[in-house]
Short mmCIF file of C-alpha atoms and ligand atoms in Angstrom, two decimals:
data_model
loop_
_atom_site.label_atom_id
_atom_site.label_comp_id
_atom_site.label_asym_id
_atom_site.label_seq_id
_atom_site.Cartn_x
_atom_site.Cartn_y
_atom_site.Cartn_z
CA UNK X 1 -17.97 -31.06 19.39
CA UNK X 2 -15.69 -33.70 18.32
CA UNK X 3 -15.78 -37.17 20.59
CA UNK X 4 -13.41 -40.14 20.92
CA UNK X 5 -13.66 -43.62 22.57
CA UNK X 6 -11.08 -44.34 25.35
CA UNK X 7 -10.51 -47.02 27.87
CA UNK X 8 -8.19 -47.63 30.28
CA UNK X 9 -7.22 -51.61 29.47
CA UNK X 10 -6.98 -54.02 32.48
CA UNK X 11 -2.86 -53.37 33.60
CA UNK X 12 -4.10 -49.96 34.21
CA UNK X 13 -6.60 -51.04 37.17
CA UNK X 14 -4.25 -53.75 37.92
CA UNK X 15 -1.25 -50.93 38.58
CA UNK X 16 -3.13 -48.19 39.93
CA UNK X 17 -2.94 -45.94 37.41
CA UNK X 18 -6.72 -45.36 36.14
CA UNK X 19 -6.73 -41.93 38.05
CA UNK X 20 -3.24 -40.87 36.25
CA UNK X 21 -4.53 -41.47 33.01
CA UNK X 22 -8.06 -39.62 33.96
CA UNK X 23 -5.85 -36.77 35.38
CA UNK X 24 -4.11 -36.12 32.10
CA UNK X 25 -6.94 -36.21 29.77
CA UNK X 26 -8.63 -33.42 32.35
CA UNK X 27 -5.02 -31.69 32.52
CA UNK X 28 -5.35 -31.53 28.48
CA UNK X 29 -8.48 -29.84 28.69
CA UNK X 30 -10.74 -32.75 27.78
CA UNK X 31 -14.26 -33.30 29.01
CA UNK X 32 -15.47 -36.81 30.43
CA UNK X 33 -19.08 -36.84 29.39
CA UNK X 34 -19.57 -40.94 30.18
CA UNK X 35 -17.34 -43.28 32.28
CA UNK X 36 -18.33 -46.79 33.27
CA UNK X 37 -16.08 -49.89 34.43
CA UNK X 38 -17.14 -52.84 32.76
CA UNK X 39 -15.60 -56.62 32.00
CA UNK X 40 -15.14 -57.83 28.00
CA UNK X 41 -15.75 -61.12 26.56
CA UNK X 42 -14.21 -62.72 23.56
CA UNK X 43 -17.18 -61.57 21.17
CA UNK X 44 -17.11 -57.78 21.77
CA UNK X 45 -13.57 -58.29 21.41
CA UNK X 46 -13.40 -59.96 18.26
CA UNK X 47 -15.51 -56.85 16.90
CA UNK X 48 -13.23 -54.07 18.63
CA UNK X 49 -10.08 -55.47 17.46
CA UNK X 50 -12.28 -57.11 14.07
CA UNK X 51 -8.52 -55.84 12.02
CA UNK X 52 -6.12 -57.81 14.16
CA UNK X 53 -8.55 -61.24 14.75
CA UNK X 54 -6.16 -63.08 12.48
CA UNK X 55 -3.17 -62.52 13.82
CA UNK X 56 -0.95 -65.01 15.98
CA UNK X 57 -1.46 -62.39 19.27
CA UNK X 58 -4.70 -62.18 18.91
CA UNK X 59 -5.39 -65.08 21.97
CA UNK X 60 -2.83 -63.22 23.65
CA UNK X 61 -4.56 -59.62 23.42
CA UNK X 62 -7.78 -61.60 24.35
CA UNK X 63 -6.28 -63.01 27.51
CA UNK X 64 -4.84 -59.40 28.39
CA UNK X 65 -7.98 -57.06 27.61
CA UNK X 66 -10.28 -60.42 30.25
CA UNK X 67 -7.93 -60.53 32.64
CA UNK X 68 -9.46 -57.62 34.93
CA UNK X 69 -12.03 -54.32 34.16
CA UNK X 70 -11.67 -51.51 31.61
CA UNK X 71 -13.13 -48.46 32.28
CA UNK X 72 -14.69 -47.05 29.03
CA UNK X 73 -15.10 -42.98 28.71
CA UNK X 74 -16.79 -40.91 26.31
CA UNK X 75 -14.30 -37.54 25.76
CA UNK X 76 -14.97 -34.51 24.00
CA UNK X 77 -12.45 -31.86 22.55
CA UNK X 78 -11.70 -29.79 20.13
CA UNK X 79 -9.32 -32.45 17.75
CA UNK X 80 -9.59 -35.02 20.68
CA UNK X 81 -9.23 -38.01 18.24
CA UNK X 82 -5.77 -36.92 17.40
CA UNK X 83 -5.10 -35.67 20.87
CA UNK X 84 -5.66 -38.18 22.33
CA UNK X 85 -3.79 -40.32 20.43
CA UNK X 86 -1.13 -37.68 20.83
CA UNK X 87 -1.00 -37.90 24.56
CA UNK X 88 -1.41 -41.55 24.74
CA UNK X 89 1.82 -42.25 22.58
CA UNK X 90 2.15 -44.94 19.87
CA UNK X 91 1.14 -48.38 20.28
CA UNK X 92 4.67 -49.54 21.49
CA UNK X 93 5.85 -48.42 24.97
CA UNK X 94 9.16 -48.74 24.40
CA UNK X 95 8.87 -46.20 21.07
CA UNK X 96 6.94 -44.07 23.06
CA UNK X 97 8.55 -41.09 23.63
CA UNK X 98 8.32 -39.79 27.80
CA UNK X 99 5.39 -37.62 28.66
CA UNK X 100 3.11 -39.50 27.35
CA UNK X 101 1.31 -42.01 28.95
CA UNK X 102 2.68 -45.19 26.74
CA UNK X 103 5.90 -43.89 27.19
CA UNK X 104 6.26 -43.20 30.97
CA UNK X 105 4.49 -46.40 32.06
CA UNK X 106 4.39 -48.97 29.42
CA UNK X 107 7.46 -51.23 28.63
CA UNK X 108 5.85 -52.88 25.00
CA UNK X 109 3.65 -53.06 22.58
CA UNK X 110 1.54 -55.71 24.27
CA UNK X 111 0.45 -54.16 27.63
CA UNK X 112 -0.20 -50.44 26.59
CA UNK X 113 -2.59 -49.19 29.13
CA UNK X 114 -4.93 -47.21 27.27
CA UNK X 115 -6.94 -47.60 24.00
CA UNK X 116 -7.84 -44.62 22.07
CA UNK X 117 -9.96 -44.48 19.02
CA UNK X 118 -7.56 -43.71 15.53
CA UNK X 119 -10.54 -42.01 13.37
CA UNK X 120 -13.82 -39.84 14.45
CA UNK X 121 -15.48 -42.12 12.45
CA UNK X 122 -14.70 -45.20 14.40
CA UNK X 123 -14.75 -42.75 17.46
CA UNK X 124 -18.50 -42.62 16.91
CA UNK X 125 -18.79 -46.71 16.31
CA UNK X 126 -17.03 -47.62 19.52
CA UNK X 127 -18.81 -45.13 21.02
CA UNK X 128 -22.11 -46.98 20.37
CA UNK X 129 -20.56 -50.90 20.58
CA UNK X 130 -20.06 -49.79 24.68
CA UNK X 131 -22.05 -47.52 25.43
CA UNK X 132 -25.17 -48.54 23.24
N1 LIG A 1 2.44 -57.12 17.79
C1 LIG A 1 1.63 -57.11 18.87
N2 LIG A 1 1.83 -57.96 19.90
C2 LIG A 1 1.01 -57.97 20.96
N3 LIG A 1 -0.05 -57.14 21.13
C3 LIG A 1 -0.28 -56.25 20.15
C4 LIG A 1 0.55 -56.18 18.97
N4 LIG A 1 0.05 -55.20 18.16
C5 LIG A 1 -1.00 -54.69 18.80
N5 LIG A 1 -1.21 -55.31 20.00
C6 LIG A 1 -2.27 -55.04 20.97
O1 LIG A 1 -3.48 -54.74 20.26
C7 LIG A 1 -3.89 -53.41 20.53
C8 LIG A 1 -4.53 -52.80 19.30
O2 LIG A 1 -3.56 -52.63 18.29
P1 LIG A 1 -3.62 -51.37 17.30
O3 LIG A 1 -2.78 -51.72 16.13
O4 LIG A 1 -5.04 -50.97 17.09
O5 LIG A 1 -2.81 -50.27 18.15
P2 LIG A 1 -3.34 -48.93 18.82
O6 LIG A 1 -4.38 -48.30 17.96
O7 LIG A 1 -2.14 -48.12 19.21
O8 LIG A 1 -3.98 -49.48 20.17
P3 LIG A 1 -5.49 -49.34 20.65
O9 LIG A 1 -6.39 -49.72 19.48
O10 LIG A 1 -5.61 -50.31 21.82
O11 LIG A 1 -5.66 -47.91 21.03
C9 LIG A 1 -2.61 -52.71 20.98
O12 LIG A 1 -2.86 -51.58 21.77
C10 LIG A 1 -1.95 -53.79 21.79
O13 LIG A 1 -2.51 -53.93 23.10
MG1 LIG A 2 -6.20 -49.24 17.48
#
């Protein structure tokens, strides 16, 4: 069965939404098979988001994804890579269209709520960077 890496970024605990974004991957039809809240330093984040290190955000997405706990998930589906990233919405809140999750609570492409893995192959790495 196919597996993705989600987690629910620091805004989300911050604006009391971790249970709405839980309650629509179960509404999908998605199993949580591993949850755990946990707080990220600079070095796992320099790995997880290794293709955007050199940009000019990059201190910026540092100081967003430390500023409070993530809750990482382990979710199986059938096609839940692309699901998810289907019900999540694109990166951009303010592209996203409504009924997704980017695009009923996120106003930019900064502070997006939710990270989703884009690939079942880097599912299955950022499966094992968090939860070993
Ligand atoms: N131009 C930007 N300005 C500020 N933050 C950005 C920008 N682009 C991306 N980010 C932040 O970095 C994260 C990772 O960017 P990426 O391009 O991988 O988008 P994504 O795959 O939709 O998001 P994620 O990997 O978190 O699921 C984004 O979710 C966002 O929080
Ligand atoms: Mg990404």
């Amino acid at each position: 069965m196919e597996r993705t890496y989600i987690m629910t970024k620091p805004d989300a605990y911050k604006r009391g939404l971790i249970g709405e974004i839980i309650t629509r991957i179960e509404n999908k039809g998605y199993n949580i098979t591993d949850m755990k809240m946990m707080n990220l330093d600079e070095a796992i984040l320099k790995e997880h988001y290794a293709h955007l290190a050199d940009k000019p955000f990059f201190p910026e997405i540092v100081e967003y994804m430390t500023s409070g706990p993530v809750v990482g998930m382990i979710v199986q589906g059938d096609n839940v890579v692309a699901g998810m990233r289907s019900i999540m919405g694109p990166t951009d809140g303010l592209e996203a269209p409504a009924g997704t999750i980017r695009g009923d609570y996120a106003k930019d492409k900064s502070e997006n709520l939710v990270h989703g893995s884009d690939s079942v192959e880097n599912a299955e790495i950022e499966i094992k960077r968090f939860f070993g």
